[in-house]
Coordinates of C-alpha atoms in Angstrom, one line a residue:
X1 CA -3.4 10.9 -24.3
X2 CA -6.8 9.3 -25.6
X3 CA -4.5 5.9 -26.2
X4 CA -2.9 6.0 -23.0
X5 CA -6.0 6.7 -21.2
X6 CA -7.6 3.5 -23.3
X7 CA -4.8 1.5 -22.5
X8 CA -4.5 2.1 -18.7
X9 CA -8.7 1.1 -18.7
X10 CA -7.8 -2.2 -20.7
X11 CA -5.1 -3.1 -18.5
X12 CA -7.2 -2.4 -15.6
X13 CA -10.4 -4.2 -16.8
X14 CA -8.4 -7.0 -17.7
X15 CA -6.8 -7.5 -14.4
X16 CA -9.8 -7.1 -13.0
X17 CA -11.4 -9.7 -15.0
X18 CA -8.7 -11.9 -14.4
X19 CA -8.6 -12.1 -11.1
X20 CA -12.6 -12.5 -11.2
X21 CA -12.3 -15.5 -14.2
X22 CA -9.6 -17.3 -13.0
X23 CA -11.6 -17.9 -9.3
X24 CA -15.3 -18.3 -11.0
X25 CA -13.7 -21.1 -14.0
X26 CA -12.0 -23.5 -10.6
X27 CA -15.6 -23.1 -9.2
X28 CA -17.1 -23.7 -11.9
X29 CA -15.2 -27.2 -12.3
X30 CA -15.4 -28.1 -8.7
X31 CA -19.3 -26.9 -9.1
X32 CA -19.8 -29.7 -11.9
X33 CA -17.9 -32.4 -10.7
X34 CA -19.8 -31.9 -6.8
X35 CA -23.2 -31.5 -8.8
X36 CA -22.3 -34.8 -11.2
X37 CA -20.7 -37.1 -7.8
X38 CA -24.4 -35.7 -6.2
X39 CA -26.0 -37.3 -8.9
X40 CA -24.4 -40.9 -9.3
X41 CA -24.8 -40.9 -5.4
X42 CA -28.6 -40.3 -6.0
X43 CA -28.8 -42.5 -8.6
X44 CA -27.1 -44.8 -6.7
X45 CA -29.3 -44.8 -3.5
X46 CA -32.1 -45.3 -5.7
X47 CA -30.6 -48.8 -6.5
X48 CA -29.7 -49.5 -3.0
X49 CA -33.4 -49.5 -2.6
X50 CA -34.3 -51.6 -4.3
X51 CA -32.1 -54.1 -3.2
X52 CA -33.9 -56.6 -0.7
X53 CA -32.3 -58.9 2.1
X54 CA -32.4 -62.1 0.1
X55 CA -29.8 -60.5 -2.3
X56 CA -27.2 -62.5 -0.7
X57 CA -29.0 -66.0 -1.0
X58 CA -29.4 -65.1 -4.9
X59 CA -32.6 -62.6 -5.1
X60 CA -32.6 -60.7 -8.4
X61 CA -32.5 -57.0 -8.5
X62 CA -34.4 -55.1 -10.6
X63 CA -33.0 -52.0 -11.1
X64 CA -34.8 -48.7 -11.4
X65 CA -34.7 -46.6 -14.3
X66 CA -31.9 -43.5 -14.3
X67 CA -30.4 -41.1 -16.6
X68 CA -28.9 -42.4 -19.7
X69 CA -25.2 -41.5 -19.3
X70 CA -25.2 -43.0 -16.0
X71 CA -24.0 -46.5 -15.4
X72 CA -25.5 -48.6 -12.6
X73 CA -24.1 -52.3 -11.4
X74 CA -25.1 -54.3 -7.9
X75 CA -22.3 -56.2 -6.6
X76 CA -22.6 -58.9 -4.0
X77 CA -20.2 -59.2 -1.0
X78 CA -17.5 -60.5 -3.0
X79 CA -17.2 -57.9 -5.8
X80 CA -18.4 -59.7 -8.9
X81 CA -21.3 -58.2 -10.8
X82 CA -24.6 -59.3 -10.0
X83 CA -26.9 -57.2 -12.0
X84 CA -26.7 -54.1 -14.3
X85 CA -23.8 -52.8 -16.0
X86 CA -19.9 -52.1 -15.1
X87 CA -16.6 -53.9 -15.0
X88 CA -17.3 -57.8 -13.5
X89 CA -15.5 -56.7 -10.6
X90 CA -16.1 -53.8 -8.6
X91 CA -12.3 -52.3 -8.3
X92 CA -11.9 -49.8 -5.4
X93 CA -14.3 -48.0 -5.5
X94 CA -16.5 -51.5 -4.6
X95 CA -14.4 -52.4 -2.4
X96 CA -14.3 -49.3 -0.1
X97 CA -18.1 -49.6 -0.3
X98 CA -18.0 -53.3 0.9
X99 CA -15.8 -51.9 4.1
X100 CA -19.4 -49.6 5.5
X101 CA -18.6 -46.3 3.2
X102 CA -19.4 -44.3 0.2
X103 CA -16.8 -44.0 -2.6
X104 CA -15.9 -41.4 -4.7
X105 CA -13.6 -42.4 -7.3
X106 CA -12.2 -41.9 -10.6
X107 CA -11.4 -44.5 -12.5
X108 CA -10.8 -45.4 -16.4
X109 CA -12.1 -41.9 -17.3
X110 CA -15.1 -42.4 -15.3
X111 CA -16.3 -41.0 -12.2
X112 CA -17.5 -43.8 -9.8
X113 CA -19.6 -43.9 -6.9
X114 CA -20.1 -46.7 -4.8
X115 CA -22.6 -47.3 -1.9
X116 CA -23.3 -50.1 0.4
X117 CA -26.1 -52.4 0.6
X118 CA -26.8 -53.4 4.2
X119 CA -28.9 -56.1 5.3
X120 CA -29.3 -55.8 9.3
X121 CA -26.0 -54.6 10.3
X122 CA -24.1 -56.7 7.9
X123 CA -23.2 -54.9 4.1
X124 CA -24.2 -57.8 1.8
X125 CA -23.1 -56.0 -1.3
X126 CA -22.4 -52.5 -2.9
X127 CA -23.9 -50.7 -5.9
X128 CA -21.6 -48.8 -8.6
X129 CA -22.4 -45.7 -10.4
X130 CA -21.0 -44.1 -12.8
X131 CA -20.6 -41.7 -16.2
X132 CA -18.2 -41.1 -18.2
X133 CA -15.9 -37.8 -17.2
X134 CA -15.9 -36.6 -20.7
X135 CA -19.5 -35.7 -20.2
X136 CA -18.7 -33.5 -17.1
X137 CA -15.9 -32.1 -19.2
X138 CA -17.7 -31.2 -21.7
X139 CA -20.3 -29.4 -20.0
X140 CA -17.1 -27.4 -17.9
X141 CA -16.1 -26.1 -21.1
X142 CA -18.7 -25.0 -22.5
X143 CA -19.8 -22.5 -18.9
X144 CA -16.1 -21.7 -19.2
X145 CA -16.4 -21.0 -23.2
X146 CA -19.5 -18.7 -22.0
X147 CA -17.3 -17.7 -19.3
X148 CA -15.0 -16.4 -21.5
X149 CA -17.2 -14.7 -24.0
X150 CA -18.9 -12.5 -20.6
X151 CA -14.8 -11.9 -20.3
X152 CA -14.5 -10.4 -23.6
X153 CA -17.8 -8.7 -24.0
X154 CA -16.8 -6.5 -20.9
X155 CA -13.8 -6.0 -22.4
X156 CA -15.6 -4.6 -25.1
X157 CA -17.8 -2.5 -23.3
X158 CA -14.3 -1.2 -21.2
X159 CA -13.2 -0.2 -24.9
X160 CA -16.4 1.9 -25.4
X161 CA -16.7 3.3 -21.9
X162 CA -12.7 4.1 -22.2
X163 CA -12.7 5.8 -25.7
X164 CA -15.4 7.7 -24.7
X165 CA -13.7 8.7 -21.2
X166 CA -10.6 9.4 -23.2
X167 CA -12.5 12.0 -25.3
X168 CA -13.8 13.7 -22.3
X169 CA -10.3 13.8 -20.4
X170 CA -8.3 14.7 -23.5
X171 CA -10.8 17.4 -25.5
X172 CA -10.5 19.9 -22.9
X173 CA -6.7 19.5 -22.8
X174 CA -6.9 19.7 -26.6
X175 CA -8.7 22.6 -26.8
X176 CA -6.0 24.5 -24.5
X177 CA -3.4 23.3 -26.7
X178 CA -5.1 25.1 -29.3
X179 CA -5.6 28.2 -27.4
X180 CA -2.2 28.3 -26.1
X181 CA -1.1 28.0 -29.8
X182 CA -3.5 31.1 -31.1
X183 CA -1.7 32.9 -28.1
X184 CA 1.4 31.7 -29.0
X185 CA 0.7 33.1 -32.8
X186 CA -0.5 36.6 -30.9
X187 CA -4.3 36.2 -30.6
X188 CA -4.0 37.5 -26.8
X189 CA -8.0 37.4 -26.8
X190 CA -7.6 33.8 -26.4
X191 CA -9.3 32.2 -23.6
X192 CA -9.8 28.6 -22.4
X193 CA -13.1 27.8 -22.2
X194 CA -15.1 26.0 -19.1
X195 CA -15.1 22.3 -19.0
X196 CA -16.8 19.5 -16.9
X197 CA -13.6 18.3 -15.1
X198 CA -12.6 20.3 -12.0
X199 CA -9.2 20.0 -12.4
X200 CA -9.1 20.9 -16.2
X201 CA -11.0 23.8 -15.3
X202 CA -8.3 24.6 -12.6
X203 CA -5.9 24.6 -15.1
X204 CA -8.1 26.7 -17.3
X205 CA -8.4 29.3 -15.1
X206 CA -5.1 29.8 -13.8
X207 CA -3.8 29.9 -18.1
X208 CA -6.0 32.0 -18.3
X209 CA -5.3 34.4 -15.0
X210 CA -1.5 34.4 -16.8
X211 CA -2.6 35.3 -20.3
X212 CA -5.0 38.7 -18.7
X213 CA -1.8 39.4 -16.9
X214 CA 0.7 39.1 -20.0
X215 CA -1.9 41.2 -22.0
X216 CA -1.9 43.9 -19.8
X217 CA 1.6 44.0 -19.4
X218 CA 2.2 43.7 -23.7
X219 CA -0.7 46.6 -23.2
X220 CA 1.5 48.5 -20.9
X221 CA 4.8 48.0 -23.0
X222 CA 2.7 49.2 -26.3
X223 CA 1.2 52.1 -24.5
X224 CA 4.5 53.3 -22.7
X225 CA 6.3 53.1 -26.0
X226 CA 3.7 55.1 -27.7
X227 CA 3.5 57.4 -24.7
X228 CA 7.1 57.6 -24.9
X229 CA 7.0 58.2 -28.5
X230 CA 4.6 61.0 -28.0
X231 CA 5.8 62.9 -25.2
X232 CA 9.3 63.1 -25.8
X233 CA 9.0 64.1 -29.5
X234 CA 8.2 67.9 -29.0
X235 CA 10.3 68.8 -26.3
X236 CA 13.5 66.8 -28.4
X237 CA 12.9 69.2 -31.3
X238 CA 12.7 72.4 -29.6
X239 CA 15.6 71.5 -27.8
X240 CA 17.5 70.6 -31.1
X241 CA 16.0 73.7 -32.9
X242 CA 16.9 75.8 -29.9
X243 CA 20.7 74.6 -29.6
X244 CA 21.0 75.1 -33.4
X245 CA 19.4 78.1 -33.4
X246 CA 22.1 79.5 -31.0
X247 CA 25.0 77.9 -32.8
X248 CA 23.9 79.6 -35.8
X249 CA 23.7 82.9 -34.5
X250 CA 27.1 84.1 -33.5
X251 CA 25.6 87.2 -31.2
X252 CA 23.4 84.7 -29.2
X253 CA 24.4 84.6 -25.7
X254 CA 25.3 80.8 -25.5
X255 CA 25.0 80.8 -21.6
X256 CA 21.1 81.4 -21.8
X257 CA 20.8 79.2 -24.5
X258 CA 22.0 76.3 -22.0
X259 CA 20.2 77.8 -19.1
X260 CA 17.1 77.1 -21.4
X261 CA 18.3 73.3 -22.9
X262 CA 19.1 72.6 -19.3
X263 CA 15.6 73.5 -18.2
X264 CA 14.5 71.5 -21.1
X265 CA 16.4 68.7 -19.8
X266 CA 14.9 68.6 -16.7
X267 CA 11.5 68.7 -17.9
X268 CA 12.6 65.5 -20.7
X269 CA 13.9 63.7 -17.2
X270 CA 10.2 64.6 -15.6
X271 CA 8.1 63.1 -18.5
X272 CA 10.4 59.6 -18.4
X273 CA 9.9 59.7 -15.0
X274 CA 6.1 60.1 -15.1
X275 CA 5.9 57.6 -18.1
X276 CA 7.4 54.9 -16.1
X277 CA 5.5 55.4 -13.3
X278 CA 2.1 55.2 -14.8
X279 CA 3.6 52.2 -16.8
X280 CA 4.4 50.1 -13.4
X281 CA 1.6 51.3 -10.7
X282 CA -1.6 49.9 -11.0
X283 CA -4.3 51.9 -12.1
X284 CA -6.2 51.4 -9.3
X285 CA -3.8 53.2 -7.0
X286 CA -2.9 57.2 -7.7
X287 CA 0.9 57.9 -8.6
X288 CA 3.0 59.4 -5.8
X289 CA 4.0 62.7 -7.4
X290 CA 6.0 65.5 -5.7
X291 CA 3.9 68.1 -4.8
X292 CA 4.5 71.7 -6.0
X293 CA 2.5 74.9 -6.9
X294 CA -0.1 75.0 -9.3
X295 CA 1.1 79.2 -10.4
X296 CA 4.8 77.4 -10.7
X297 CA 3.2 74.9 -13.3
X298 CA 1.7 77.8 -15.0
X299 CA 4.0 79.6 -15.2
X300 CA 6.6 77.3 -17.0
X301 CA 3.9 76.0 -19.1
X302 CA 3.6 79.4 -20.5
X303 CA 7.4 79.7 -20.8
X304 CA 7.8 76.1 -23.0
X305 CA 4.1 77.1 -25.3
X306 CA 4.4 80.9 -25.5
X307 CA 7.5 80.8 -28.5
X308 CA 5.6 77.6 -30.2
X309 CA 2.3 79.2 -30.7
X310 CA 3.6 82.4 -31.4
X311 CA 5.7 81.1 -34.4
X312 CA 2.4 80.6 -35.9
X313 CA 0.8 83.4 -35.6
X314 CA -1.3 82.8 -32.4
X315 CA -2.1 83.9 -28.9
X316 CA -1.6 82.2 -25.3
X317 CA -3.1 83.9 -22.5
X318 CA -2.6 82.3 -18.7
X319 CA -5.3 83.6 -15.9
X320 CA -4.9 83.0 -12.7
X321 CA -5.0 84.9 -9.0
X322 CA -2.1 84.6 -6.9
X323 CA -3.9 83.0 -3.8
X324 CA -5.1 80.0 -6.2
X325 CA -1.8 80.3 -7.5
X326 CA 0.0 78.8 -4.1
X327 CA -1.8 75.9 -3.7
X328 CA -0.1 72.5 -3.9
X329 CA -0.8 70.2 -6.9
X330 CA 0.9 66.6 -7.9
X331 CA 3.9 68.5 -10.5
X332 CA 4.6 66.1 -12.5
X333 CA 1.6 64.9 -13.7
X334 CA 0.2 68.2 -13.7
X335 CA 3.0 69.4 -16.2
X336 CA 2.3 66.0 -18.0
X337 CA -1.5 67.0 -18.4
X338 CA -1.3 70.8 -19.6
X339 CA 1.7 69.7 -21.9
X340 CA -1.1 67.4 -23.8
X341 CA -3.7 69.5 -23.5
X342 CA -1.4 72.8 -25.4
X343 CA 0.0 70.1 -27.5
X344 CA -3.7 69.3 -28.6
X345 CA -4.1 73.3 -29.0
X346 CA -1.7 73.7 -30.8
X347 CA -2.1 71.0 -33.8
X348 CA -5.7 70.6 -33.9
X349 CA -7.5 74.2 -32.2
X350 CA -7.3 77.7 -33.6
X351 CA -6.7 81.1 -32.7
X352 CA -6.1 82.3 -28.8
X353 CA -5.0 79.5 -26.4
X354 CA -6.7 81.0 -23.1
X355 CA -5.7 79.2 -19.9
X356 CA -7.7 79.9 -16.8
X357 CA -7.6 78.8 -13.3
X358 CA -10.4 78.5 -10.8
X359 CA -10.4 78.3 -7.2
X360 CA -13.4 75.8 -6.5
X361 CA -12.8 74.9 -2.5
X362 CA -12.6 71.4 -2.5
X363 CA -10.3 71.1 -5.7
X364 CA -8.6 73.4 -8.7
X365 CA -9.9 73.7 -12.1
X366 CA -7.6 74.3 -14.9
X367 CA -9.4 75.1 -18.3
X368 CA -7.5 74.5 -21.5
X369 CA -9.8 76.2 -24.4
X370 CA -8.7 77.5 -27.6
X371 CA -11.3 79.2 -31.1
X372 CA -11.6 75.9 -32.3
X373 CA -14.2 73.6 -32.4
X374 CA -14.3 69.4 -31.0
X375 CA -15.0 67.1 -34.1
X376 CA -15.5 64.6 -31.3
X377 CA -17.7 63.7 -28.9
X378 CA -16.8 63.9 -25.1
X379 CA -17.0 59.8 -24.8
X380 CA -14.9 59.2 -27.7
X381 CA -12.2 61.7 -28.0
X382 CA -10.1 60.3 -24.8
X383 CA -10.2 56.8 -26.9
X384 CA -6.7 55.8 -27.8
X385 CA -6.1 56.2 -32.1
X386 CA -9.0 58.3 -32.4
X387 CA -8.7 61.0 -34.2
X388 CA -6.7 62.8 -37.0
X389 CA -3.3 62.6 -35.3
X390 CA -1.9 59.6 -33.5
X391 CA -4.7 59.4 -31.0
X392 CA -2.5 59.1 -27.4
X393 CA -2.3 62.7 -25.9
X394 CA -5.7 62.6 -24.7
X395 CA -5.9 59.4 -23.7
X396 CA -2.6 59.6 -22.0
X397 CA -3.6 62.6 -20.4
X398 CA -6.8 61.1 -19.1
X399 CA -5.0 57.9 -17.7
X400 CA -2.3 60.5 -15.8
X401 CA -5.1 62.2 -14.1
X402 CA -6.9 59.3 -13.3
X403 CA -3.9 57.9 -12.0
X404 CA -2.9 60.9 -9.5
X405 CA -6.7 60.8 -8.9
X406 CA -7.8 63.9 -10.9
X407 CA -10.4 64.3 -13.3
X408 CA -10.0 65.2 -17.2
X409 CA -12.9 66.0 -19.4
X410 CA -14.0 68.1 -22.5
X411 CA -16.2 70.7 -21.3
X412 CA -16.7 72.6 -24.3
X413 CA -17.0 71.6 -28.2
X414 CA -17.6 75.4 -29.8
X415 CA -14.8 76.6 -28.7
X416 CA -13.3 73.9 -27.3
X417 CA -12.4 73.5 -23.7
X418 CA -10.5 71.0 -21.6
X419 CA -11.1 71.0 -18.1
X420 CA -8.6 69.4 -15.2
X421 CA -10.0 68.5 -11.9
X422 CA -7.3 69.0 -9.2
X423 CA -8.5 67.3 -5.8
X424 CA -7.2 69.6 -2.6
X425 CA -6.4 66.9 0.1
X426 CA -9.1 67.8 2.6
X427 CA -10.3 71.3 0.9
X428 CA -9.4 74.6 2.3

């Protein structure tokens, strides 16, 4: 680009200067020829003078003294020279001066003036001037030489001033190459920075409008996956263990062992559906989630926890009143939520899992605490990969509330205690 940009301001200078040269260098020649013709015509009225009446009866002339490059001759009414210098006859130019006018001639490489000399109102002679044309030549080519050199030192400076315009133009257009490289190579924190050309900047802005949109979405993708990953683990293997377990056992009632994978099934179909819904909505806006009631929740929460912390040893205790218990709550996400939040329980708390629910007018309170204690503070432990484990519940579970426009936070360190904030669209 910076050569293209240099050549386009060459070609353009130098049209420009042609069309300016070309003009100035005729003008210039017509300008020293005029000046030149102005000054044999002086230089011949000077003579004419000096020339008195009795030229014709044979009066001598003296002539007056001129430049030295000019030629000056009186002629009498027939032609021939009568005093100074020139050809012994006059030639045209002479005679055209003889017939009442001035002459302007060039003859034998000479430019020739030639003025009359009246006596009364007869013309009783003529007086020739003239130089040589080399001279005038000569001082045309040289203010054309100069011309020339004025030519070439603006091209010159056009070279500078284009070179240097070129580096403006093509650095910020560089420098995006370079970032849209590091992107390319995965450095998503890549930005284009601010230039001073408008329209680079315009460019700037919208690559870099495009590259905050394809991060979020490569954000969403990874986070989805990882949700995905984390969710869906669990529930797989108690499904697997729980099929296996009843084709092992020959007595096991096998219709209650589908009842229960089916039930399982349902719930896996809920947390892909949840997943991809927090994955395309913005996180602005609050998920649509059927509505359902909070006790239900509970109450199959209990039924998917109870076995698994009982298997090791440990306690899960559910409060709740039955008028609380009625009230309608976004299911899905809810069921998302306290699934994290026993998960969490489960691998990193101790002792009795205690759930309790609280009534609080304007929205529902459901606290998650277990005999353990937090290693983590409250404005860390939602961060995603924080941790011992993989470091998503949490902050999944945080980012489904948000989204349904509840409220997750850790309201206890020793034990520890989860809290969800359940909104109750206009109160009670």
């Amino acid at each position: 680009m910076r050569a293209r940009v240099v050549r386009v301001a060459l070609v353009a200078a130098a049209v420009a200067l042609l069309l300016l040269a070309v003009p100035l260098a005729v003008a210039v020649r017509f300008t020293f020829v005029a000046d030149e013709n102005g000054e044999l015509e002086r230089d011949a009225m000077a003579t004419v003078v000096r020339v008195g009446p009795d030229f014709a009866a044979g009066d001598p002339v003296e002539l007056p003294g001129g430049r030295g490059e000019t030629q000056r001759g009186v002629y009498d009414a027939t032609g021939r020279l009568r005093s100074g210098a020139g050809p012994a006859t006059g030639g045209d130019a002479v005679r055209e001066a003889r017939a009442g006018g001035v002459a302007r001639k060039r003859a034998g490489g000479e430019l020739v003036i030639a003025v009359p000399v009246s006596s009364g109102e007869r013309v009783i002679g003529a007086v020739r001037a003239s130089t040589s044309a080399r001279t005038v030549w000569n001082r045309v080519l040289w203010a054309w030489a100069a011309l020339l050199g004025l030519c070439l030192l603006a091209l010159g400076a056009a070279v500078i001033v284009a070179r240097r315009q070129a580096s403006v133009l093509s650095s910020p257009l560089e420098a995006l190459a370079r970032t849209s490289l590091a992107i390319a190579d995965g450095d998503l924190t890549a930005r284009a920075d601010h230039s001073t050309i408008a329209e680079i900047d315009e460019v700037a802005r919208a690559h870099n409008a495009m590259v905050e949109r394809l991060a979020r979405l490569l954000e969403q993708q990874r986070h989805f996956t990882a949700n995905a990953s984390h969710q869906l683990r669990t529930p797989l293997t108690g499904l697997q263990l729980g099929l296996e377990a009843a084709l092992a056992d020959p007595g096991a009632d096998a219709r209650a062992a589908l009842a229960e994978a089916a039930e399982k099934t349902r719930h896996l179909d809920h947390t892909i559906d949840e997943l991809l819904r927090l994955a395309t909505s913005d996180a602005s806006m609050s998920l649509p989630s059927p509505a359902q009631e909070v006790g239900e929740l509970l109450e199959a929460a209990e039924r998917r926890w109870h076995g698994v912390l009982a298997r090791d040893g440990r306690r899960l205790d559910v409060l709740w009143e039955p008028e609380p218990g009625k009230l309608p709550v976004p299911g899905r996400t809810t069921d998302q939520i306290l699934d994290v939040l026993f998960d969490n329980a489960h691998r990193h708390g101790g002792g009795t899992v205690t759930v309790t629910l609280r009534d609080l007018g304007t929205a529902l309170a459901v606290d998650v605490a277990d005999e353990g204690t937090a290693a983590l503070e409250s404005r860390v432990i939602f961060e995603r990969g924080i941790g011992e484990g993989s470091g998503i519940g949490l902050a999944l579970a945080r980012e489904l509330a948000a989204a349904a426009g509840a409220r997750l936070a850790l309201s206890g360190t020793a034990p520890t205690r989860f809290t969800l904030l359940l909104p109750l669209d206009g109160g009670r």
